[in-house]
Structure formats: structure tokens, C-alpha cells
Amino acid sequence: MFRTGAQMSLLVLLAGCLLLWLSHAGPVRHFDDAAGSRLAELHGWGVNVADHEKWLHRPAPVPVTLIAIDDASIVNHPWPWSPLEYSLFMKATLPFEPEVVSIGEILEWDRANLAPADRQKLPQYEKILSDSLLRAPKVLLAADLGWPEDPKTIPPVGEAPLLRHVRGDLRGVPEWTVIDHQPNEELRLASTIGFTNIPESAHAIRSVPLVLRYQGRLVPTLPLQAIILWQKLAADDVQVVLGSEIVVGSFHIPIDARGEMRVNFGTPHTVISFDDLLLAAEQTAAQQKATAPVERLRHAIALLARTDKAAPQLALGNGHAGTAGQLYAAAIATIQAQSYLQRVPLWVDALLIACAALVAGWVPRWKKKKVAFWSMLAFCVWLITAFVLFWTSRLVLPVVLPLGLALFIALYRLATPDSVWNLSRPVIL
């Protein structure tokens, strides 16, 4: 039985080291990740102190607009879409002068799933869509990587945008060997492709891959390619340091060894439904005021993607189910706003453990109620500090470590009778 304050300090030190390991490498890490995502979501309703104002308001949206194919849009334009619906999107979007027009759904249509009238007019619709893509300043289309049906065959090398300035170990980046789904060649000639593969995860998705491996070489995903085009750069202008950052012009995007970036779901961006976009285009053509905020499309990234309930759903890090398009829009917004979620350095955790061990040396001399009160108060102060630090610098303080230390000290003191402690000994740390 631990009888002195020094022994209590040693016990808290060991418990802190265990909690530190769990919060960085063990399953407990996901609780810290969830806490950071919740802070980010709350920050969407922040305080603007740039003009010394104290009024609560939502930060201005960044220049990316998600054109949502929602449930109402599916009712009016049944899925799967033909080239005609995508042509309507291009026709409605281009007058508002977006910098990049991106379609997050892969432009493949099965003739058998189309209506007989659309099937007969498919070549005409494809020509209309191709002409629309040529009129756009920059077009980004989705593609998927995969594996060959026969693993013994050597797949041919397909055309893909390659990132050549790469440093670091590539083995941590997920790899595929074939381009499984992509638009036809005529549409690809008028656009750039970005890959939409999302590695499977047993937990909520809080990070998005910005780079993937295709036959051993690094290629950009759709969010990164959108930023490259929006910055008016090419793939050769991008610097990738795996485990550190991706440099795209003036943007320094932090990534891990897998090439993934933590998404700040609290970064505000514009969402307009597909039907509202079509209506706004008609209102603007008739010189009427548009009911949707289509003025935000100017010099921005316009991303068309499904958000309806029938689309494949992902467990997103903001605590809600969503689609890949919603994940990509949040990722692009994170990069544009430079609102990255970064955990505080390891020395902060070490300092916290040292302070807890120091305080624990005096815990045997305190009454049980006093220990419980101060433990609860210390954790509340820590939470307030976490809010303030995130609001000012986007740094995320750990939650599991201080909560675990506070509970451990309080519960151990409450469960131990006063007669056990040797209070006559001095506390030696």
C-alpha cells in the first residue's frame, strides 16, 4: 500500500505515463480526436476580435461551395444521372464565374439504367457536356483507384497527375494498381482528374487523404487537386514531405505519414442545393435577385456531389453521417481557411504529468472532499484553457490525460482510509 506523499507522486507519474501512451497510440486516442472535432464544430460560431468586437457571429464562409444533390434534387432528377443533368449543372454554374468547377461523382453512365429516351440521345448529351467542360476555366472530375480482376496480370499504366517532388517514406501511403473508374477520354481531355478513394476506418472519419499511391507513385486526391487548380498551379509545383506537410503555393498543409490531413468540420462554407442553383440561374437571367447565395461562386471552387440519404454514408468526425462530397468540401474549406487542427506538442503532456505528480505529493494531507473539489475544479479550468487556446491558435489540448489524472487522484484518495497514510513523513519528490 502506498503510504507517503512521495509514493503517491510516483503512482500518479506511472498512471500519467500509461494515459499518455493510450492517448497517443492506443484506442483512447479517438476520444481526444472526438474532443478536437467538437471544438472545431463549436468554433464555427466564434467570436470575432479582429475589430475588438465582442458580438458572437459566424465566421465568413471560405471560397468553396458545395452544390448538393440532395433528396429533393433526386426527386426532380432521378439517379443515376445522364450527361444531360451534368450539362444543366455546368450551364447554371458558369455564369457565376467560379475559378474551379468540380464534379465529385464519377462520370460513368450505364446505358441499361437510363431511360429509353436518354439512351437514344446519349451521344448528343455527351457532346453537350463536353462542350460545357471546354467553356469552363478549370474542370476537376472524379476518378477511383482499384485492383485488377486478375491479380497475376500486370496492369497497364494509365494517365494520372503525378506528384514528383516527394520526400519521406512512401510505404505508409495506401496503394492501388489500376484506375478502376474514370470519365471517358473525351471528357478527360477537357479536365483534370482527382481520386476519391477513402481508406476504410473502424472509427469516425476525421482525416482525409490528400495523396495516394498509384503503382508506386504519388497522385493527388480530389481535395488537393482542387486546391492546386484554385491556386493556378500544376502538380509539378507541389512539394510533398510525408509525415510533415504539403506545400501548394502559399499553403503549408500538415499531413501525417499516410498522407492524410485532419479535417476541421467547423470551417464554414457555402452549401446550395442543385435545384436552388438552377432556380438562381433562371432568376439571374431574368435580372431578378437570386434566392440562393450564388455570388459566392465567383472565383471560388464549385463542387457538385451527392448528399442525399441514398448515397453511400460515412461516419464523419463531426458526429454526423455524411457523404464523401461533404467530407471533401470540409477538407477544401479547411485548407482555404488554413484552420488546421494540430495537437499541442508532447512536452505539454509531460509538463501536465509532472505538475499532477507534484500536487499528488500533498494529496494525503488534504481532506477527501477537498481533493474531489480541487480535482473537479482543475479539470474545468483545463477545459476553459482548451477552449481559449483553440479559439486563438487552433491548437488542441488533450482531454483524456487531464481527465484521467484528475479522476485517478480523486478516486484513489476517496477509496483510501485516512489511517493508511503516514502523514508524519515529509513529501520528497
Short mmCIF file of C-alpha atoms in Angstrom, two decimals:
data_model
loop_
_atom_site.label_atom_id
_atom_site.label_comp_id
_atom_site.label_asym_id
_atom_site.label_seq_id
_atom_site.Cartn_x
_atom_site.Cartn_y
_atom_site.Cartn_z
CA MET A 1 0.00 0.00 0.00
CA PHE A 2 1.28 3.47 -0.86
CA ARG A 3 1.67 5.31 2.48
CA THR A 4 3.56 8.56 1.77
CA GLY A 5 3.15 11.56 -0.46
CA ALA A 6 6.29 10.66 -2.38
CA GLN A 7 4.88 7.23 -3.13
CA MET A 8 1.60 8.82 -4.22
CA SER A 9 3.55 11.09 -6.60
CA LEU A 10 5.30 8.07 -8.09
CA LEU A 11 1.98 6.29 -8.57
CA VAL A 12 0.47 9.33 -10.35
CA LEU A 13 3.58 9.58 -12.51
CA LEU A 14 3.20 5.96 -13.62
CA ALA A 15 -0.53 6.42 -14.25
CA GLY A 16 0.19 9.55 -16.29
CA CYS A 17 2.71 7.70 -18.47
CA LEU A 18 0.15 4.97 -19.14
CA LEU A 19 -2.53 7.53 -20.03
CA LEU A 20 -0.05 9.35 -22.26
CA TRP A 21 0.62 6.17 -24.23
CA LEU A 22 -3.09 5.41 -24.54
CA SER A 23 -3.90 8.93 -25.75
CA HIS A 24 -1.22 8.79 -28.45
CA ALA A 25 -1.09 5.20 -29.64
CA GLY A 26 -3.93 3.32 -28.04
CA PRO A 27 -7.69 3.24 -28.59
CA VAL A 28 -8.20 6.16 -26.18
CA ARG A 29 -6.73 8.45 -28.86
CA HIS A 30 -10.09 8.55 -30.62
CA PHE A 31 -11.66 10.27 -27.60
CA ASP A 32 -9.13 13.09 -27.91
CA ASP A 33 -9.80 13.26 -31.63
CA ALA A 34 -13.54 13.49 -30.97
CA ALA A 35 -12.98 16.30 -28.47
CA GLY A 36 -10.93 18.23 -31.02
CA SER A 37 -13.61 17.77 -33.67
CA ARG A 38 -16.26 19.02 -31.23
CA LEU A 39 -14.18 22.13 -30.51
CA ALA A 40 -13.84 22.73 -34.23
CA GLU A 41 -17.57 22.41 -34.77
CA LEU A 42 -18.29 24.85 -31.93
CA HIS A 43 -15.75 27.25 -33.37
CA GLY A 44 -18.00 27.70 -36.39
CA TRP A 45 -19.89 30.05 -34.08
CA GLY A 46 -16.89 32.03 -32.88
CA VAL A 47 -16.06 35.47 -31.60
CA ASN A 48 -14.52 37.99 -33.97
CA VAL A 49 -12.00 40.02 -32.01
CA ALA A 50 -10.17 41.40 -35.05
CA ASP A 51 -12.16 44.64 -34.80
CA HIS A 52 -12.32 44.48 -30.99
CA GLU A 53 -15.93 43.37 -31.22
CA LYS A 54 -17.45 41.08 -28.63
CA TRP A 55 -20.53 40.02 -30.56
CA LEU A 56 -21.00 36.37 -31.41
CA HIS A 57 -21.32 35.67 -35.12
CA ARG A 58 -20.46 33.02 -37.62
CA PRO A 59 -17.16 33.50 -39.49
CA ALA A 60 -17.39 34.33 -43.19
CA PRO A 61 -17.51 31.27 -45.48
CA VAL A 62 -14.39 30.39 -47.42
CA PRO A 63 -14.48 30.31 -51.26
CA VAL A 64 -15.80 26.79 -51.76
CA THR A 65 -19.43 25.97 -52.48
CA LEU A 66 -20.91 22.50 -52.27
CA ILE A 67 -23.65 22.07 -54.86
CA ALA A 68 -25.65 19.41 -53.07
CA ILE A 69 -27.56 16.73 -54.95
CA ASP A 70 -29.97 16.31 -52.06
CA ASP A 71 -33.14 14.27 -51.71
CA ALA A 72 -35.28 16.95 -53.37
CA SER A 73 -32.89 17.06 -56.32
CA ILE A 74 -33.08 13.29 -56.70
CA VAL A 75 -36.88 13.52 -56.81
CA ASN A 76 -36.76 16.04 -59.66
CA HIS A 77 -33.74 14.45 -61.36
CA PRO A 78 -33.75 10.70 -60.61
CA TRP A 79 -30.45 8.93 -60.07
CA PRO A 80 -28.42 7.73 -61.94
CA TRP A 81 -27.88 10.88 -63.93
CA SER A 82 -27.20 11.08 -67.63
CA PRO A 83 -24.86 13.69 -69.17
CA LEU A 84 -27.90 15.96 -69.51
CA GLU A 85 -28.13 16.66 -65.76
CA TYR A 86 -24.41 17.37 -65.54
CA SER A 87 -24.77 19.71 -68.52
CA LEU A 88 -27.53 21.55 -66.65
CA PHE A 89 -25.12 21.95 -63.74
CA MET A 90 -22.41 23.39 -65.97
CA LYS A 91 -24.85 25.73 -67.72
CA ALA A 92 -26.18 27.03 -64.40
CA THR A 93 -22.76 27.40 -62.75
CA LEU A 94 -20.55 29.01 -65.39
CA PRO A 95 -22.34 32.42 -65.50
CA PHE A 96 -21.33 32.96 -61.86
CA GLU A 97 -17.62 32.69 -62.81
CA PRO A 98 -16.21 30.04 -60.44
CA GLU A 99 -12.46 29.53 -60.56
CA VAL A 100 -12.73 25.72 -60.48
CA VAL A 101 -15.73 23.56 -61.37
CA SER A 102 -15.51 20.12 -59.82
CA ILE A 103 -17.82 17.12 -60.14
CA GLY A 104 -17.35 14.73 -57.25
CA GLU A 105 -19.37 11.93 -58.84
CA ILE A 106 -17.66 9.75 -61.43
CA LEU A 107 -19.00 10.46 -64.91
CA GLU A 108 -19.88 6.92 -65.89
CA TRP A 109 -23.37 6.02 -67.05
CA ASP A 110 -24.73 2.58 -67.64
CA ARG A 111 -26.91 2.67 -70.73
CA ALA A 112 -29.14 -0.02 -69.28
CA ASN A 113 -30.04 2.21 -66.31
CA LEU A 114 -31.00 5.19 -68.46
CA ALA A 115 -34.47 5.90 -69.71
CA PRO A 116 -35.05 4.83 -73.35
CA ALA A 117 -35.28 8.47 -74.49
CA ASP A 118 -32.00 9.36 -72.72
CA ARG A 119 -30.35 6.23 -74.09
CA GLN A 120 -31.05 7.26 -77.68
CA LYS A 121 -29.84 10.81 -77.11
CA LEU A 122 -26.79 9.82 -75.07
CA PRO A 123 -24.21 10.74 -77.78
CA GLN A 124 -25.86 14.14 -78.14
CA TYR A 125 -25.89 14.68 -74.37
CA GLU A 126 -22.22 13.69 -74.13
CA LYS A 127 -21.33 16.22 -76.82
CA ILE A 128 -23.22 18.96 -74.95
CA LEU A 129 -21.42 18.09 -71.71
CA SER A 130 -18.02 18.02 -73.40
CA ASP A 131 -18.62 21.46 -74.91
CA SER A 132 -19.67 22.76 -71.49
CA LEU A 133 -16.49 21.48 -69.90
CA LEU A 134 -14.42 23.21 -72.57
CA ARG A 135 -16.07 26.55 -71.73
CA ALA A 136 -15.15 26.29 -68.04
CA PRO A 137 -11.87 27.87 -66.85
CA LYS A 138 -10.74 24.80 -64.87
CA VAL A 139 -12.59 21.50 -64.53
CA LEU A 140 -11.89 18.77 -61.99
CA LEU A 141 -13.53 15.34 -62.39
CA ALA A 142 -13.55 12.38 -60.03
CA ALA A 143 -11.84 9.04 -60.57
CA ASP A 144 -11.31 5.92 -58.44
CA LEU A 145 -8.29 3.68 -57.98
CA GLY A 146 -8.66 -0.08 -57.60
CA TRP A 147 -7.18 -3.51 -58.21
CA PRO A 148 -7.14 -5.69 -61.34
CA GLU A 149 -9.62 -8.55 -61.59
CA ASP A 150 -6.74 -10.99 -62.14
CA PRO A 151 -4.01 -10.30 -59.55
CA LYS A 152 -1.48 -12.23 -61.64
CA THR A 153 -1.69 -9.81 -64.56
CA ILE A 154 0.43 -6.67 -64.76
CA PRO A 155 -1.98 -3.75 -65.23
CA PRO A 156 -1.16 -1.10 -67.82
CA VAL A 157 -0.11 2.34 -66.65
CA GLY A 158 -2.95 4.83 -67.00
CA GLU A 159 -2.68 8.58 -67.34
CA ALA A 160 -2.78 10.32 -63.97
CA PRO A 161 -1.45 13.57 -62.49
CA LEU A 162 1.76 12.65 -60.66
CA LEU A 163 3.43 14.43 -57.76
CA ARG A 164 7.15 14.25 -58.44
CA HIS A 165 8.64 16.38 -55.65
CA VAL A 166 8.20 13.93 -52.78
CA ARG A 167 10.25 13.27 -49.67
CA GLY A 168 9.67 10.70 -46.97
CA ASP A 169 8.71 7.04 -46.71
CA LEU A 170 6.03 6.11 -49.25
CA ARG A 171 5.20 2.80 -47.61
CA GLY A 172 2.68 4.36 -45.24
CA VAL A 173 0.55 5.74 -48.09
CA PRO A 174 -2.25 3.42 -49.31
CA GLU A 175 -1.54 1.99 -52.77
CA TRP A 176 -3.63 0.81 -55.74
CA THR A 177 -2.54 -0.52 -59.10
CA VAL A 178 -5.28 0.38 -61.61
CA ILE A 179 -7.59 3.28 -62.33
CA ASP A 180 -10.84 1.48 -61.72
CA HIS A 181 -13.40 4.15 -62.67
CA GLN A 182 -12.88 7.39 -64.57
CA PRO A 183 -14.61 9.56 -67.19
CA ASN A 184 -14.19 8.71 -70.86
CA GLU A 185 -11.23 10.08 -72.76
CA GLU A 186 -13.13 12.92 -74.43
CA LEU A 187 -14.19 14.32 -71.06
CA ARG A 188 -10.73 13.82 -69.54
CA LEU A 189 -9.13 15.87 -72.32
CA ALA A 190 -11.11 18.89 -71.17
CA SER A 191 -10.41 18.42 -67.47
CA THR A 192 -8.12 17.18 -64.71
CA ILE A 193 -8.89 14.14 -62.59
CA GLY A 194 -8.65 13.79 -58.82
CA PHE A 195 -9.01 10.49 -56.99
CA THR A 196 -11.79 9.92 -54.47
CA ASN A 197 -10.65 6.79 -52.62
CA ILE A 198 -11.25 6.90 -48.87
CA PRO A 199 -9.48 4.14 -46.91
CA GLU A 200 -11.79 2.13 -44.68
CA SER A 201 -11.83 3.02 -41.00
CA ALA A 202 -13.38 1.35 -37.98
CA HIS A 203 -13.80 4.75 -36.34
CA ALA A 204 -15.29 8.09 -37.33
CA ILE A 205 -13.50 9.70 -40.28
CA ARG A 206 -11.70 12.81 -39.06
CA SER A 207 -8.94 12.89 -41.68
CA VAL A 208 -8.99 12.93 -45.45
CA PRO A 209 -6.27 11.52 -47.74
CA LEU A 210 -4.62 14.20 -49.84
CA VAL A 211 -2.24 11.85 -51.64
CA LEU A 212 -2.45 8.20 -52.67
CA ARG A 213 -0.08 5.75 -54.34
CA TYR A 214 -0.79 4.59 -57.85
CA GLN A 215 1.66 1.90 -58.99
CA GLY A 216 4.26 3.21 -56.57
CA ARG A 217 3.89 6.88 -57.49
CA LEU A 218 2.13 9.60 -55.57
CA VAL A 219 -1.06 11.11 -57.02
CA PRO A 220 -3.34 13.84 -55.60
CA THR A 221 -6.84 13.21 -54.35
CA LEU A 222 -9.75 15.41 -55.35
CA PRO A 223 -9.42 17.95 -52.48
CA LEU A 224 -5.71 18.53 -53.08
CA GLN A 225 -6.17 18.73 -56.85
CA ALA A 226 -8.93 21.30 -56.35
CA ILE A 227 -6.58 23.48 -54.30
CA ILE A 228 -3.82 23.09 -56.90
CA LEU A 229 -6.13 24.30 -59.67
CA TRP A 230 -7.59 27.05 -57.47
CA GLN A 231 -4.05 28.32 -56.81
CA LYS A 232 -3.41 28.27 -60.60
CA LEU A 233 -0.57 25.79 -60.19
CA ALA A 234 0.39 22.42 -61.64
CA ALA A 235 1.28 19.12 -59.98
CA ASP A 236 4.98 19.82 -60.56
CA ASP A 237 4.69 22.94 -58.37
CA VAL A 238 3.67 20.89 -55.32
CA GLN A 239 6.16 19.80 -52.64
CA VAL A 240 5.23 16.77 -50.51
CA VAL A 241 7.02 15.87 -47.27
CA LEU A 242 5.28 12.79 -45.90
CA GLY A 243 4.70 12.98 -42.18
CA SER A 244 5.09 16.75 -42.25
CA GLU A 245 3.40 18.90 -44.88
CA ILE A 246 2.33 19.54 -48.47
CA VAL A 247 3.34 22.91 -49.89
CA VAL A 248 0.95 24.30 -52.50
CA GLY A 249 1.92 27.88 -53.29
CA SER A 250 1.48 29.83 -50.06
CA PHE A 251 -0.35 26.95 -48.35
CA HIS A 252 1.52 24.65 -45.97
CA ILE A 253 -0.85 21.74 -45.36
CA PRO A 254 0.04 19.45 -42.43
CA ILE A 255 -0.20 15.72 -43.18
CA ASP A 256 0.70 12.51 -41.40
CA ALA A 257 2.79 9.59 -42.67
CA ARG A 258 -0.24 8.24 -44.56
CA GLY A 259 -0.67 11.50 -46.46
CA GLU A 260 -3.85 12.40 -44.55
CA MET A 261 -4.93 15.80 -43.23
CA ARG A 262 -7.13 16.34 -40.17
CA VAL A 263 -10.37 18.00 -41.31
CA ASN A 264 -11.77 20.97 -39.43
CA PHE A 265 -15.51 20.41 -39.83
CA GLY A 266 -16.19 23.74 -38.15
CA THR A 267 -14.81 25.77 -41.05
CA PRO A 268 -17.86 27.48 -42.59
CA HIS A 269 -18.51 27.02 -46.31
CA THR A 270 -21.48 27.53 -48.58
CA VAL A 271 -23.94 24.77 -49.46
CA ILE A 272 -26.50 25.27 -52.24
CA SER A 273 -28.84 22.55 -53.43
CA PHE A 274 -28.84 21.62 -57.11
CA ASP A 275 -32.44 22.75 -57.55
CA ASP A 276 -31.71 26.10 -55.87
CA LEU A 277 -28.77 26.60 -58.22
CA LEU A 278 -30.97 26.03 -61.27
CA LEU A 279 -33.57 28.44 -59.88
CA ALA A 280 -30.94 31.06 -59.11
CA ALA A 281 -29.58 30.80 -62.64
CA GLU A 282 -33.06 31.43 -64.05
CA GLN A 283 -33.62 34.36 -61.67
CA THR A 284 -30.30 35.92 -62.61
CA ALA A 285 -31.00 35.51 -66.33
CA ALA A 286 -34.33 37.28 -65.78
CA GLN A 287 -32.48 40.07 -63.91
CA GLN A 288 -34.12 39.14 -60.64
CA LYS A 289 -32.47 38.77 -57.27
CA ALA A 290 -31.31 35.18 -56.72
CA THR A 291 -32.71 33.45 -53.65
CA ALA A 292 -29.51 31.40 -53.20
CA PRO A 293 -26.10 32.97 -52.35
CA VAL A 294 -24.70 32.24 -55.81
CA GLU A 295 -22.49 35.35 -55.65
CA ARG A 296 -20.13 33.28 -53.50
CA LEU A 297 -19.31 31.13 -56.53
CA ARG A 298 -17.26 33.93 -58.08
CA HIS A 299 -13.54 32.95 -58.10
CA ALA A 300 -14.39 30.01 -55.83
CA ILE A 301 -14.44 26.23 -56.10
CA ALA A 302 -17.83 24.81 -57.07
CA LEU A 303 -18.12 21.15 -56.05
CA LEU A 304 -21.08 19.08 -57.23
CA ALA A 305 -21.65 16.00 -55.08
CA ARG A 306 -24.41 13.83 -53.67
CA THR A 307 -25.69 14.48 -50.16
CA ASP A 308 -28.94 12.51 -50.36
CA LYS A 309 -29.70 9.71 -47.93
CA ALA A 310 -29.44 7.05 -50.63
CA ALA A 311 -25.80 7.95 -51.30
CA PRO A 312 -23.07 5.94 -49.51
CA GLN A 313 -22.81 7.31 -45.99
CA LEU A 314 -19.69 7.86 -43.90
CA ALA A 315 -19.37 8.34 -40.14
CA LEU A 316 -17.80 11.80 -40.16
CA GLY A 317 -15.75 13.24 -37.36
CA ASN A 318 -18.32 15.93 -36.57
CA GLY A 319 -20.62 13.28 -35.11
CA HIS A 320 -22.96 13.16 -38.11
CA ALA A 321 -23.33 10.81 -41.05
CA GLY A 322 -22.38 12.34 -44.38
CA THR A 323 -21.17 11.61 -47.87
CA ALA A 324 -17.74 11.79 -49.45
CA GLY A 325 -18.73 15.07 -51.10
CA GLN A 326 -19.43 16.66 -47.72
CA LEU A 327 -16.09 15.37 -46.42
CA TYR A 328 -14.25 16.82 -49.44
CA ALA A 329 -15.99 20.19 -49.16
CA ALA A 330 -14.98 20.42 -45.49
CA ALA A 331 -11.40 19.42 -46.37
CA ILE A 332 -11.13 22.08 -49.10
CA ALA A 333 -12.56 24.67 -46.70
CA THR A 334 -10.01 23.66 -44.05
CA ILE A 335 -7.14 24.28 -46.47
CA GLN A 336 -8.52 27.56 -47.79
CA ALA A 337 -9.07 28.92 -44.28
CA GLN A 338 -5.76 27.45 -43.03
CA SER A 339 -7.76 26.30 -40.00
CA TYR A 340 -5.84 23.11 -39.29
CA LEU A 341 -6.36 21.13 -36.11
CA GLN A 342 -2.99 20.46 -34.50
CA ARG A 343 -2.37 18.82 -31.17
CA VAL A 344 -0.08 20.56 -28.69
CA PRO A 345 3.50 19.22 -28.51
CA LEU A 346 4.42 16.26 -26.36
CA TRP A 347 6.20 18.45 -23.82
CA VAL A 348 2.82 19.89 -22.78
CA ASP A 349 1.66 16.39 -21.81
CA ALA A 350 4.92 15.80 -19.93
CA LEU A 351 4.53 19.10 -18.07
CA LEU A 352 0.96 18.22 -17.12
CA ILE A 353 2.03 14.84 -15.73
CA ALA A 354 4.87 16.44 -13.77
CA CYS A 355 2.52 19.03 -12.24
CA ALA A 356 -0.02 16.35 -11.33
CA ALA A 357 2.70 14.23 -9.69
CA LEU A 358 3.93 17.28 -7.75
CA VAL A 359 0.44 18.09 -6.48
CA ALA A 360 -0.21 14.43 -5.66
CA GLY A 361 2.56 14.58 -3.07
CA TRP A 362 0.37 16.83 -0.92
CA VAL A 363 -2.91 14.98 -1.55
CA PRO A 364 -2.60 12.68 1.54
CA ARG A 365 -2.62 15.77 3.78
CA TRP A 366 -5.93 17.02 2.34
CA LYS A 367 -9.45 16.03 3.26
CA LYS A 368 -11.28 13.78 0.83
CA LYS A 369 -13.89 16.41 -0.08
CA LYS A 370 -11.16 18.95 -0.71
CA VAL A 371 -9.36 16.57 -3.06
CA ALA A 372 -12.57 15.86 -5.01
CA PHE A 373 -13.39 19.58 -5.26
CA TRP A 374 -9.96 20.68 -6.43
CA SER A 375 -9.69 17.81 -8.91
CA MET A 376 -13.00 18.80 -10.49
CA LEU A 377 -12.07 22.49 -10.47
CA ALA A 378 -8.67 21.81 -12.05
CA PHE A 379 -10.25 19.85 -14.89
CA CYS A 380 -12.83 22.60 -15.51
CA VAL A 381 -10.01 25.18 -15.68
CA TRP A 382 -8.22 22.90 -18.14
CA LEU A 383 -11.33 22.76 -20.37
CA ILE A 384 -11.65 26.56 -20.34
CA THR A 385 -7.97 26.83 -21.26
CA ALA A 386 -8.54 24.33 -24.10
CA PHE A 387 -11.38 26.48 -25.49
CA VAL A 388 -9.34 29.69 -25.32
CA LEU A 389 -6.24 28.10 -26.85
CA PHE A 390 -8.24 26.61 -29.71
CA TRP A 391 -10.02 29.90 -30.38
CA THR A 392 -6.71 31.79 -30.58
CA SER A 393 -4.32 29.34 -32.24
CA ARG A 394 -6.25 26.20 -33.37
CA LEU A 395 -4.11 24.11 -31.02
CA VAL A 396 -5.93 21.19 -29.40
CA LEU A 397 -5.17 20.36 -25.78
CA PRO A 398 -5.53 16.72 -24.66
CA VAL A 399 -8.66 15.82 -22.72
CA VAL A 400 -8.16 12.15 -21.80
CA LEU A 401 -4.87 12.76 -19.97
CA PRO A 402 -6.05 15.52 -17.56
CA LEU A 403 -9.42 13.84 -17.01
CA GLY A 404 -7.73 10.52 -16.24
CA LEU A 405 -5.25 12.13 -13.85
CA ALA A 406 -7.96 14.08 -12.03
CA LEU A 407 -10.17 11.01 -11.65
CA PHE A 408 -7.27 8.83 -10.58
CA ILE A 409 -6.14 11.24 -7.84
CA ALA A 410 -9.65 11.89 -6.58
CA LEU A 411 -10.86 8.28 -6.60
CA TYR A 412 -7.66 6.89 -5.10
CA ARG A 413 -7.83 9.40 -2.26
CA LEU A 414 -11.54 8.76 -1.66
CA ALA A 415 -11.06 4.99 -1.62
CA THR A 416 -8.13 5.07 0.81
CA PRO A 417 -8.83 5.47 4.56
CA ASP A 418 -7.01 8.30 6.34
CA SER A 419 -5.44 5.83 8.76
CA VAL A 420 -3.40 4.27 5.95
CA TRP A 421 -1.43 7.42 5.16
CA ASN A 422 1.78 8.18 7.03
CA LEU A 423 1.36 11.95 7.30
CA SER A 424 4.36 12.45 9.55
CA ARG A 425 6.81 11.88 6.73
CA PRO A 426 7.89 14.84 4.63
CA VAL A 427 6.94 14.87 0.97
CA ILE A 428 10.00 14.13 -1.17
CA LEU A 429 9.67 14.37 -4.96
#
